[in-house]
Amino acid sequence: MNRPDLSKMKGFDPELFTAYASQVGHGGALGILYHDHGPDWVELALDHDEKLIGVAETGVIASGPIISLMDMATSMAIWVKLDRFRHQATLDLRVDYMRAAKPGSRIYGRGECYAIRRSVGFVRGVAHDGDPADPVAHVAATFMFTKP
Amino acid sequence: MHPLPPYAALLGLSTARGEDGKLLWVMPFREQVVGRPGFLHGGAIAGLLEFAAFGCVYEALGGSEGVSVKPINVTVDFMRGGVELETYASGEITRLGSRIANVHAVAWQQDRDKPIAAAHMNLLLRRPS
């Protein structure tokens, strides 16, 4: 699949973007999936995979893949809110780990964009393993726009 | 040293000793860690920083058997784009308490004085009673 020319794309299609991002690079290595989206949020998913395990003895998923999942979900939340792709870089990202994910479960990452200013987009989100009311992690991040 | 878990293998991580004797984490540039074309994925950098943070805590705990280390939270600052080069990371303990470890980790490429990212991490320690 060729990389779509995102800056020329009309609107922003998170499903199409994830289909591309899940075949290349780090997103491809993790196997990130599209799940759902709304006007200012995107929900992605990560299926259980042996290679994502962080603690061999417990089978619990490493925290790194959760950061990647949330980085992508929150990043895309900005683009759905803008209704276009815009070049940006993660400025900072904080994750609070509520609990370990249930071994073997699919992890959902829901990112929401709650404000966009001239140079910065503000996002938050949760990672959960089935019940959004009982999250695995809470996330807050900011993205800096690098092009108009 | 604990054996590296599968996610470290996905990132292609290995460990070495710096000139100062400190534990150094090395992540090669390869397809599995790419974000936008030609640059490292922020999540892969964050993953590397977390291993550096965990690594220095395990090392400081030394032979303390049965201590479990769990992440409470992590804040990652991204300073520069990671380019097509090897990335290094090392962690430093700010305070090692009986229940909490506060750790700072830094990632860089060619020049240690030009970090590409840094993380502040709080870890929960459970010691056998």
Coordinates of C-alpha atoms in Angstrom, one line a residue:
Chain A
M1 CA 0.0 0.0 0.0
N2 CA 1.5 3.3 -1.0
R3 CA 1.5 6.2 1.5
P4 CA -1.5 8.4 0.7
D5 CA -0.7 12.0 0.1
L6 CA -2.1 13.2 3.4
S7 CA -1.7 16.9 2.9
K8 CA -3.8 16.7 -0.3
M9 CA -6.5 14.5 1.1
K10 CA -9.9 16.1 1.6
G11 CA -11.0 15.8 5.2
F12 CA -9.3 13.1 7.4
D13 CA -10.3 9.5 7.3
P14 CA -8.9 7.7 10.5
E15 CA -9.9 4.3 9.1
L16 CA -7.9 4.8 5.9
F17 CA -5.0 6.3 7.8
T18 CA -4.9 3.4 10.3
A19 CA -5.0 0.9 7.4
Y20 CA -1.8 2.5 6.1
A21 CA -0.1 3.0 9.4
S22 CA -0.8 -0.6 10.5
Q23 CA 1.3 -1.9 7.6
V24 CA 4.5 0.0 8.0
G25 CA 6.9 1.0 10.7
H26 CA 6.2 0.8 14.4
G27 CA 2.4 0.8 13.9
G28 CA 2.9 -2.2 11.7
A29 CA 5.2 -4.0 14.1
L30 CA 2.6 -3.6 16.8
G31 CA -0.4 -4.3 14.6
I32 CA -2.5 -1.3 15.5
L33 CA -6.2 -1.5 14.4
Y34 CA -8.9 1.1 13.7
H35 CA -12.0 0.7 16.0
D36 CA -14.2 3.8 15.9
H37 CA -14.2 7.6 15.8
G38 CA -16.3 10.7 16.4
P39 CA -16.0 14.4 15.7
D40 CA -13.1 14.9 18.2
W41 CA -12.0 11.4 19.2
V42 CA -10.5 8.2 17.7
E43 CA -10.5 4.8 19.2
L44 CA -7.8 2.3 18.1
A45 CA -7.1 -1.2 19.3
L46 CA -4.2 -3.6 19.9
D47 CA -4.7 -7.3 19.9
H48 CA -2.9 -9.5 22.3
D49 CA 0.4 -10.7 20.9
E50 CA 3.3 -12.5 22.5
K51 CA 5.8 -10.0 21.2
L52 CA 4.2 -7.1 23.1
I53 CA 4.7 -8.8 26.5
G54 CA 6.7 -6.7 29.0
V55 CA 7.0 -9.1 31.9
A56 CA 7.6 -12.7 30.8
E57 CA 6.4 -14.3 34.1
T58 CA 3.0 -12.6 34.1
G59 CA 2.2 -12.3 30.4
V60 CA 1.3 -8.6 31.0
I61 CA 1.6 -6.3 28.0
A62 CA 4.6 -3.9 28.2
S63 CA 3.7 -0.2 28.8
G64 CA 5.6 0.8 25.6
P65 CA 3.0 -0.5 23.2
I66 CA 0.3 1.3 25.2
I67 CA 2.2 4.6 24.8
S68 CA 2.4 4.0 21.1
L69 CA -1.3 3.2 20.8
M70 CA -2.2 6.3 22.8
D71 CA 0.3 8.5 20.9
M72 CA -1.4 7.4 17.6
A73 CA -5.0 7.7 18.9
T74 CA -4.5 11.2 20.4
S75 CA -2.6 12.3 17.4
M76 CA -5.4 11.3 15.1
A77 CA -8.0 12.9 17.4
I78 CA -6.5 16.2 16.4
W79 CA -6.8 15.5 12.7
V80 CA -10.5 14.4 12.9
K81 CA -11.2 17.6 14.9
L82 CA -9.4 19.7 12.3
D83 CA -11.0 17.6 9.5
R84 CA -7.6 17.5 7.8
F85 CA -4.1 16.0 8.2
R86 CA -1.6 18.5 9.6
H87 CA 2.1 17.9 10.3
Q88 CA 2.7 17.8 14.0
A89 CA 5.2 16.4 16.6
T90 CA 4.5 15.1 20.1
L91 CA 5.7 17.7 22.6
D92 CA 5.0 15.7 25.7
L93 CA 3.0 12.7 26.8
R94 CA 2.1 11.6 30.3
V95 CA 0.7 8.2 31.1
D96 CA -0.8 7.2 34.5
Y97 CA -0.9 3.4 34.8
M98 CA -4.1 2.5 36.8
R99 CA -3.6 -1.2 36.7
A100 CA -2.0 -4.0 34.5
A101 CA -4.1 -5.1 31.6
K102 CA -5.8 -8.5 31.8
P103 CA -3.4 -11.0 30.2
G104 CA -4.5 -12.0 26.7
S105 CA -7.1 -9.2 26.3
R106 CA -7.4 -6.7 23.4
I107 CA -6.4 -3.2 24.4
Y108 CA -8.4 -0.2 23.2
G109 CA -6.9 3.3 23.1
R110 CA -9.3 6.2 22.9
G111 CA -7.9 9.7 22.3
E112 CA -9.8 12.9 22.5
C113 CA -8.8 16.4 21.4
Y114 CA -10.2 19.0 23.7
A115 CA -8.5 22.1 22.4
I116 CA -6.6 23.4 19.4
R117 CA -4.7 26.6 19.5
R118 CA -2.5 28.3 17.0
S119 CA 0.6 26.1 17.5
V120 CA -0.5 23.4 19.9
G121 CA -3.2 20.7 20.1
F122 CA -4.3 19.5 23.6
V123 CA -5.4 15.9 24.0
R124 CA -6.3 13.3 26.6
G125 CA -7.3 9.7 26.5
V126 CA -7.8 6.3 28.2
A127 CA -6.6 2.8 27.4
H128 CA -8.9 0.1 28.5
D129 CA -9.4 -3.7 28.0
G130 CA -13.1 -3.8 27.3
D131 CA -14.7 -1.5 29.9
P132 CA -14.0 2.2 29.3
A133 CA -15.2 2.9 32.9
D134 CA -12.4 0.8 34.3
P135 CA -9.3 2.0 32.3
V136 CA -5.9 0.5 32.3
A137 CA -4.3 3.9 31.8
H138 CA -5.0 7.7 31.6
V139 CA -3.1 9.8 29.1
A140 CA -2.5 13.6 28.6
A141 CA -0.4 14.9 25.8
T142 CA 0.3 18.0 23.7
F143 CA 1.2 18.1 20.0
M144 CA 3.0 21.0 18.3
F145 CA 2.1 21.9 14.7
T146 CA 5.2 21.9 12.5
K147 CA 3.6 23.2 9.3
P148 CA 0.6 25.5 8.5
Chain B
M1 CA 20.2 -8.7 34.9
H2 CA 16.7 -9.8 34.1
P3 CA 16.2 -11.4 30.7
L4 CA 14.8 -8.9 28.2
P5 CA 11.1 -9.3 27.5
P6 CA 9.6 -9.8 24.0
Y7 CA 8.8 -6.1 23.6
A8 CA 12.5 -5.3 24.0
A9 CA 13.2 -7.7 21.2
L10 CA 10.6 -6.0 19.0
L11 CA 12.4 -2.7 19.5
G12 CA 15.8 -4.5 18.8
L13 CA 17.2 -3.4 22.1
S14 CA 20.6 -4.4 23.5
T15 CA 22.5 -3.3 26.5
A16 CA 26.1 -2.1 26.9
R17 CA 28.3 -0.3 29.4
G18 CA 29.1 3.4 28.9
E19 CA 32.6 4.8 29.6
D20 CA 31.3 5.8 33.0
G21 CA 30.3 2.2 33.7
K22 CA 26.6 3.1 33.5
L23 CA 24.1 0.7 31.9
L24 CA 23.4 1.9 28.3
W25 CA 20.5 0.9 26.2
V26 CA 20.9 0.8 22.4
M27 CA 18.1 0.8 19.8
P28 CA 19.1 0.4 16.2
F29 CA 17.2 2.3 13.5
R30 CA 15.0 -0.2 11.6
E31 CA 11.6 -0.6 10.1
Q32 CA 9.9 -1.7 13.4
V33 CA 10.7 1.6 15.1
V34 CA 9.8 4.0 12.3
G35 CA 7.0 6.6 12.7
R36 CA 6.6 9.0 9.9
P37 CA 9.0 8.1 7.0
G38 CA 12.7 8.6 8.0
F39 CA 12.0 9.3 11.7
L40 CA 11.6 7.3 14.9
H41 CA 8.1 6.7 16.3
G42 CA 7.5 8.6 19.6
G43 CA 6.1 5.4 21.1
A44 CA 9.3 3.5 20.3
I45 CA 11.4 6.2 21.9
A46 CA 9.1 6.1 25.0
G47 CA 9.5 2.3 25.1
L48 CA 13.3 2.6 25.1
L49 CA 13.2 5.3 27.8
E50 CA 11.0 3.0 30.0
F51 CA 13.4 0.1 29.7
A52 CA 16.3 2.5 30.6
A53 CA 14.3 3.6 33.7
F54 CA 13.4 0.0 34.7
G55 CA 16.9 -1.2 34.0
C56 CA 18.6 1.2 36.4
V57 CA 16.1 0.4 39.2
Y58 CA 16.7 -3.4 38.8
E59 CA 20.4 -2.7 38.8
A60 CA 20.2 -0.6 42.0
L61 CA 18.1 -3.3 43.7
G62 CA 20.9 -5.7 42.9
G63 CA 20.4 -9.0 44.5
S64 CA 17.2 -8.0 46.3
E65 CA 15.1 -11.1 45.5
G66 CA 11.4 -11.0 44.9
V67 CA 11.0 -7.2 44.6
S68 CA 8.4 -6.4 42.0
V69 CA 8.7 -3.1 40.1
K70 CA 5.5 -1.6 38.6
P71 CA 5.1 1.7 36.7
I72 CA 2.9 4.3 38.3
N73 CA 3.4 7.0 35.7
V74 CA 5.7 8.3 33.0
T75 CA 6.1 11.8 31.5
V76 CA 8.0 11.9 28.2
D77 CA 9.3 15.1 26.6
F78 CA 10.2 15.0 23.0
M79 CA 12.9 17.4 22.1
R80 CA 14.1 16.5 18.6
G81 CA 13.1 14.1 15.9
G82 CA 14.9 10.8 16.0
V83 CA 16.6 10.3 12.7
E84 CA 18.1 7.2 10.9
L85 CA 20.7 6.5 13.5
E86 CA 21.3 4.3 16.6
T87 CA 19.6 5.7 19.7
Y88 CA 21.0 5.4 23.2
A89 CA 19.3 5.8 26.5
S90 CA 20.3 5.6 30.1
G91 CA 18.5 6.1 33.4
E92 CA 19.4 7.7 36.6
I93 CA 17.7 7.2 39.9
T94 CA 16.7 10.5 41.7
R95 CA 15.6 8.7 44.8
L96 CA 15.3 5.0 45.7
G97 CA 12.9 4.7 48.6
S98 CA 11.4 1.6 50.2
R99 CA 8.2 1.9 48.2
I100 CA 8.9 4.4 45.4
A101 CA 11.7 4.9 42.9
N102 CA 11.9 8.3 41.1
V103 CA 13.8 7.9 37.9
H104 CA 15.0 10.2 35.1
A105 CA 15.9 8.7 31.7
V106 CA 17.5 10.4 28.6
A107 CA 17.7 9.3 25.0
W108 CA 20.2 10.7 22.5
Q109 CA 21.7 9.8 19.1
Q110 CA 25.1 11.2 18.0
D111 CA 25.6 13.7 20.7
R112 CA 24.8 13.0 24.4
D113 CA 24.4 16.8 25.0
K114 CA 21.6 16.9 22.4
P115 CA 18.9 14.6 23.8
I116 CA 16.1 13.6 21.5
A117 CA 13.8 12.8 24.4
A118 CA 13.7 12.4 28.2
A119 CA 11.3 10.7 30.6
H120 CA 10.5 11.2 34.3
M121 CA 9.1 8.0 35.8
N122 CA 7.7 7.0 39.2
L123 CA 7.8 3.3 40.0
L124 CA 6.2 1.3 42.7
L125 CA 8.3 -1.2 44.6
R126 CA 6.8 -4.2 46.4
R127 CA 9.3 -5.8 48.6
P128 CA 8.6 -9.3 50.1
S129 CA 7.4 -8.9 53.7

